[in-house]
Structure formats: structure tokens, C-alpha cells
């Protein structure tokens, strides 16, 4: 090694040392800011809890005031409106603060903090969730078509049902994380995926036999139709959400769901016939399975255990959709009377 190359090595080392010192300073500052963020998070959470307790006490007091001053008091209505607005603000604040996981997430992930701290990270996760649903829906539609008309093997059917179990389990975990980060999906549309996971799991364990072969083609045809409808829903709902977010009428973390929502009324309601047809197909599946359970050759417990989830899915989907449509008509009728 020449003296010139040794000098270059020394200069490179000195440059590395300077950069390393800057890195240490930056990392030290990062840890300091991180401690400050953690303290601020704790302070915000405790302040929100205190505010919520005081708001609840104020709401109880307003109920007493209504008895004395009547429900038509303008001042009381204004305070109630401000309380609702404040509660909505707290919801937005809590979406950026760590919170305790629900029971399902604690069982799956433990008490790991799954709160994303920036709007960009939240939106990126939500966008990735939507793409995941779209890609898997397309794959399931293609596979159900192939297994219905090309392949007829219990092995390929088992792979299809295993994919469904994995898909719905993954959806439930991702949705729980999204709810922790401010998404407003709730009620039946959350429970729907838990029921679908159970149904797919039972279908996976159903052994080959006469009962299975009788129901197989009907089930695969239904799966193909369901994936097709979900494919339509994704594109229609994502378009509706894009327009409503641009107008400031929907939250950025709102999701597409496997059903009909009131905000979908803006535009065509062509999805309703597709949805109702799929829901009554679920009822038809349930009736078919209940009849098979009475068959003298039926010995598998899976027949009845598949019929019950199909009936639950029909009842949940059908009556939830009817309720949304009814509420929308009521709201339109009320607005028409006020004009």
C-alpha cells in the first residue's frame, strides 16, 4: 500500500467519523423527541378522558333541564349540538393516539400498538387493504369458475376453501387495525366476515360424499356470483367515496363494504338488485342444506353447520340493507317536508 492510498484511507475514515458523530446526534435527538411524543400522547389521552367524563355529566344535567325548560329550548338544542360536535372531534383526536386493542386483536397480536401516527400512513394502509380485497376477490372469482366448470376434485375444493378461510381471517385482522385507526366500519359489516370465516372453515372440513357432491356446484356457483358482486361493489363504492371525500362529506378512512350504505344513494342504485339476489341465494343455500340434513343418507355434521351460517348471513345482510334503504327514504321524506 502506497503512502498516497494510506492518506486517502485516513481521510475517508475521518469523514466517516464526522458522519457517524452526526448520526449519533440525530439519533439522540430522535429518542428525545420520541420520549416527548410519548409524554404528549399520555397527556392528550388523560385530557380527553376528563373531557369525556365532564361532557357525560353535562349531558345528564341537560336531561334534567329538559324536564324543567322543555325540549324546545333553543339554548339546550345548541348545547346538545355542540356536545355532539365535540364528541366527533374527540373521535378524530383518538385516531392518532395509541389505544388498547380489542379482544380479537389481543388474542391475535397481543397488546401491540397498531395505531398509525400520520394521515399518510393511515391512508396508505387503508388503500393497501382495498387493493388486497380487490385482488383476492378477482382471484376467488376466477378460481370458483375454474373449479365449477373445469376441475372437479375434493383437493382443489379444499384449497379453494382454505384460501377463503385465510382471506376472511386476514380481513378481520386488517379491519380491526383500521377501526383502531379511525375507520368507521361497524355493526353487521364487521360481524359478516367472522360468520364467513366460520362458514369457510366448516366447508373446508366437509368430507367428500353424496351430500357434498349434491351441494358442491351450487356452492361454487354462489361463490362465483358473490365475488362478481363484490367486484362491482368495489368500483362503484370507491367512485362514490372519492367524490364524497372531495366534497368533504365522508371521512378519509371510510371503506368499501359488502353491502349498501346510505352514501351510495348518490348516483345509480343499480347494485340493489344484485345485492338482493345474492342475499336470497344465501337463503336458498340455507334451505337446501337444511333439506339435505334431513336426508336419510346424511351423516355429516357439516351440513347443518353450513346451513346455519348461510341463514345468519341472509338475515344480517337483508335486514341491514332494508334498514339503510328505509332510513334513506325517511330522510328524503323529512327533507322534502322541510322545503
PDB file of C-alpha atoms in Angstrom, residues 88-204:
ATOM      1  CA  UNK A  88     -66.835  13.846  16.908  1.00  0.00           C
ATOM      2  CA  UNK A  89     -63.676  15.920  17.452  1.00  0.00           C
ATOM      3  CA  UNK A  90     -62.552  13.544  20.194  1.00  0.00           C
ATOM      4  CA  UNK A  91     -63.027  10.618  17.802  1.00  0.00           C
ATOM      5  CA  UNK A  92     -60.704  12.319  15.308  1.00  0.00           C
ATOM      6  CA  UNK A  93     -58.128  13.020  18.038  1.00  0.00           C
ATOM      7  CA  UNK A  94     -58.169   9.447  19.349  1.00  0.00           C
ATOM      8  CA  UNK A  95     -57.484   8.098  15.862  1.00  0.00           C
ATOM      9  CA  UNK A  96     -53.925   9.480  16.224  1.00  0.00           C
ATOM     10  CA  UNK A  97     -53.388   8.275  19.793  1.00  0.00           C
ATOM     11  CA  UNK A  98     -52.458   4.766  20.981  1.00  0.00           C
ATOM     12  CA  UNK A  99     -55.371   2.774  22.326  1.00  0.00           C
ATOM     13  CA  UNK A 100     -55.875  -0.621  23.888  1.00  0.00           C
ATOM     14  CA  UNK A 101     -56.574  -3.345  21.337  1.00  0.00           C
ATOM     15  CA  UNK A 102     -59.968  -5.010  21.278  1.00  0.00           C
ATOM     16  CA  UNK A 103     -60.415  -8.622  22.367  1.00  0.00           C
ATOM     17  CA  UNK A 104     -59.881 -10.044  18.881  1.00  0.00           C
ATOM     18  CA  UNK A 105     -56.653  -8.136  18.249  1.00  0.00           C
ATOM     19  CA  UNK A 106     -55.365  -9.010  21.728  1.00  0.00           C
ATOM     20  CA  UNK A 107     -55.946 -12.700  21.012  1.00  0.00           C
ATOM     21  CA  UNK A 108     -54.230 -12.499  17.602  1.00  0.00           C
ATOM     22  CA  UNK A 109     -51.486  -9.888  18.101  1.00  0.00           C
ATOM     23  CA  UNK A 110     -51.297  -9.341  21.838  1.00  0.00           C
ATOM     24  CA  UNK A 111     -51.283  -5.782  23.153  1.00  0.00           C
ATOM     25  CA  UNK A 112     -49.085  -4.431  20.346  1.00  0.00           C
ATOM     26  CA  UNK A 113     -49.754  -0.786  19.491  1.00  0.00           C
ATOM     27  CA  UNK A 114     -51.244  -0.769  15.975  1.00  0.00           C
ATOM     28  CA  UNK A 115     -52.045   2.957  15.812  1.00  0.00           C
ATOM     29  CA  UNK A 116     -50.523   4.685  12.789  1.00  0.00           C
ATOM     30  CA  UNK A 117     -49.353   8.185  13.693  1.00  0.00           C
ATOM     31  CA  UNK A 118     -49.686  10.052  10.382  1.00  0.00           C
ATOM     32  CA  UNK A 119     -52.509  10.629   7.907  1.00  0.00           C
ATOM     33  CA  UNK A 120     -50.283   9.415   5.092  1.00  0.00           C
ATOM     34  CA  UNK A 121     -49.582   6.101   6.871  1.00  0.00           C
ATOM     35  CA  UNK A 122     -53.277   5.605   7.695  1.00  0.00           C
ATOM     36  CA  UNK A 123     -54.399   6.303   4.143  1.00  0.00           C
ATOM     37  CA  UNK A 124     -51.635   4.080   2.691  1.00  0.00           C
ATOM     38  CA  UNK A 125     -52.731   1.183   4.947  1.00  0.00           C
ATOM     39  CA  UNK A 126     -56.393   1.711   4.026  1.00  0.00           C
ATOM     40  CA  UNK A 127     -55.508   1.865   0.321  1.00  0.00           C
ATOM     41  CA  UNK A 128     -53.476  -1.340   0.597  1.00  0.00           C
ATOM     42  CA  UNK A 129     -56.449  -3.015   2.356  1.00  0.00           C
ATOM     43  CA  UNK A 130     -58.772  -2.028  -0.504  1.00  0.00           C
ATOM     44  CA  UNK A 131     -56.324  -3.352  -3.112  1.00  0.00           C
ATOM     45  CA  UNK A 132     -55.961  -6.590  -1.141  1.00  0.00           C
ATOM     46  CA  UNK A 133     -59.748  -7.072  -1.239  1.00  0.00           C
ATOM     47  CA  UNK A 134     -59.891  -6.315  -4.963  1.00  0.00           C
ATOM     48  CA  UNK A 135     -57.044  -8.682  -5.906  1.00  0.00           C
ATOM     49  CA  UNK A 136     -58.335 -11.557  -3.760  1.00  0.00           C
ATOM     50  CA  UNK A 137     -61.908 -11.067  -4.981  1.00  0.00           C
ATOM     51  CA  UNK A 138     -60.678 -11.338  -8.578  1.00  0.00           C
ATOM     52  CA  UNK A 139     -58.628 -14.458  -7.788  1.00  0.00           C
ATOM     53  CA  UNK A 140     -61.579 -16.084  -5.969  1.00  0.00           C
ATOM     54  CA  UNK A 141     -63.907 -15.335  -8.882  1.00  0.00           C
ATOM     55  CA  UNK A 142     -61.508 -16.959 -11.369  1.00  0.00           C
ATOM     56  CA  UNK A 143     -60.866 -19.989  -9.131  1.00  0.00           C
ATOM     57  CA  UNK A 144     -64.551 -20.591  -8.410  1.00  0.00           C
ATOM     58  CA  UNK A 145     -65.256 -20.507 -12.167  1.00  0.00           C
ATOM     59  CA  UNK A 146     -62.428 -22.995 -12.870  1.00  0.00           C
ATOM     60  CA  UNK A 147     -63.431 -25.381 -10.075  1.00  0.00           C
ATOM     61  CA  UNK A 148     -67.088 -25.164 -11.078  1.00  0.00           C
ATOM     62  CA  UNK A 149     -66.681 -25.856 -14.801  1.00  0.00           C
ATOM     63  CA  UNK A 150     -63.175 -27.323 -15.346  1.00  0.00           C
ATOM     64  CA  UNK A 151     -61.889 -29.180 -12.270  1.00  0.00           C
ATOM     65  CA  UNK A 152     -63.900 -31.492 -10.019  1.00  0.00           C
ATOM     66  CA  UNK A 153     -61.638 -32.618  -7.207  1.00  0.00           C
ATOM     67  CA  UNK A 154     -62.036 -32.534  -3.439  1.00  0.00           C
ATOM     68  CA  UNK A 155     -58.376 -31.500  -3.196  1.00  0.00           C
ATOM     69  CA  UNK A 156     -58.851 -28.354  -5.320  1.00  0.00           C
ATOM     70  CA  UNK A 157     -62.085 -27.607  -3.443  1.00  0.00           C
ATOM     71  CA  UNK A 158     -60.177 -27.845  -0.155  1.00  0.00           C
ATOM     72  CA  UNK A 159     -57.535 -25.427  -1.475  1.00  0.00           C
ATOM     73  CA  UNK A 160     -60.311 -23.017  -2.501  1.00  0.00           C
ATOM     74  CA  UNK A 161     -61.941 -23.162   0.944  1.00  0.00           C
ATOM     75  CA  UNK A 162     -58.561 -22.825   2.669  1.00  0.00           C
ATOM     76  CA  UNK A 163     -57.964 -19.663   0.633  1.00  0.00           C
ATOM     77  CA  UNK A 164     -61.382 -18.363   1.749  1.00  0.00           C
ATOM     78  CA  UNK A 165     -60.579 -19.051   5.416  1.00  0.00           C
ATOM     79  CA  UNK A 166     -57.232 -17.249   5.115  1.00  0.00           C
ATOM     80  CA  UNK A 167     -58.838 -14.361   3.205  1.00  0.00           C
ATOM     81  CA  UNK A 168     -61.625 -13.744   5.725  1.00  0.00           C
ATOM     82  CA  UNK A 169     -59.289 -14.175   8.726  1.00  0.00           C
ATOM     83  CA  UNK A 170     -56.918 -11.622   7.201  1.00  0.00           C
ATOM     84  CA  UNK A 171     -59.808  -9.234   6.527  1.00  0.00           C
ATOM     85  CA  UNK A 172     -60.976  -9.390  10.149  1.00  0.00           C
ATOM     86  CA  UNK A 173     -57.470  -8.587  11.432  1.00  0.00           C
ATOM     87  CA  UNK A 174     -56.934  -5.742   8.959  1.00  0.00           C
ATOM     88  CA  UNK A 175     -60.374  -4.292   9.658  1.00  0.00           C
ATOM     89  CA  UNK A 176     -59.718  -4.331  13.400  1.00  0.00           C
ATOM     90  CA  UNK A 177     -56.469  -2.408  12.808  1.00  0.00           C
ATOM     91  CA  UNK A 178     -58.321   0.073  10.565  1.00  0.00           C
ATOM     92  CA  UNK A 179     -61.015   0.585  13.216  1.00  0.00           C
ATOM     93  CA  UNK A 180     -58.244   1.347  15.722  1.00  0.00           C
ATOM     94  CA  UNK A 181     -57.014   3.979  13.271  1.00  0.00           C
ATOM     95  CA  UNK A 182     -60.315   5.766  12.770  1.00  0.00           C
ATOM     96  CA  UNK A 183     -62.242   3.772  10.166  1.00  0.00           C
ATOM     97  CA  UNK A 184     -65.973   3.814  10.876  1.00  0.00           C
ATOM     98  CA  UNK A 185     -66.864   0.331   9.662  1.00  0.00           C
ATOM     99  CA  UNK A 186     -69.037  -1.192  12.359  1.00  0.00           C
ATOM    100  CA  UNK A 187     -72.060  -3.295  13.170  1.00  0.00           C
ATOM    101  CA  UNK A 188     -73.069  -6.094  10.872  1.00  0.00           C
ATOM    102  CA  UNK A 189     -70.374  -5.453   8.253  1.00  0.00           C
ATOM    103  CA  UNK A 190     -67.722  -6.429  10.827  1.00  0.00           C
ATOM    104  CA  UNK A 191     -69.628  -9.482  12.084  1.00  0.00           C
ATOM    105  CA  UNK A 192     -70.268 -10.571   8.488  1.00  0.00           C
ATOM    106  CA  UNK A 193     -66.632 -11.560   7.970  1.00  0.00           C
ATOM    107  CA  UNK A 194     -66.471 -13.528  11.227  1.00  0.00           C
ATOM    108  CA  UNK A 195     -69.504 -15.576  10.146  1.00  0.00           C
ATOM    109  CA  UNK A 196     -67.983 -16.061   6.677  1.00  0.00           C
ATOM    110  CA  UNK A 197     -64.733 -17.280   8.263  1.00  0.00           C
ATOM    111  CA  UNK A 198     -66.658 -19.883  10.282  1.00  0.00           C
ATOM    112  CA  UNK A 199     -68.639 -20.994   7.218  1.00  0.00           C
ATOM    113  CA  UNK A 200     -65.496 -21.382   5.074  1.00  0.00           C
ATOM    114  CA  UNK A 201     -63.809 -23.331   7.863  1.00  0.00           C
ATOM    115  CA  UNK A 202     -66.715 -25.783   8.090  1.00  0.00           C
ATOM    116  CA  UNK A 203     -66.767 -26.181   4.289  1.00  0.00           C
ATOM    117  CA  UNK A 204     -63.052 -26.977   4.441  1.00  0.00           C
TER     118      UNK A 204
END
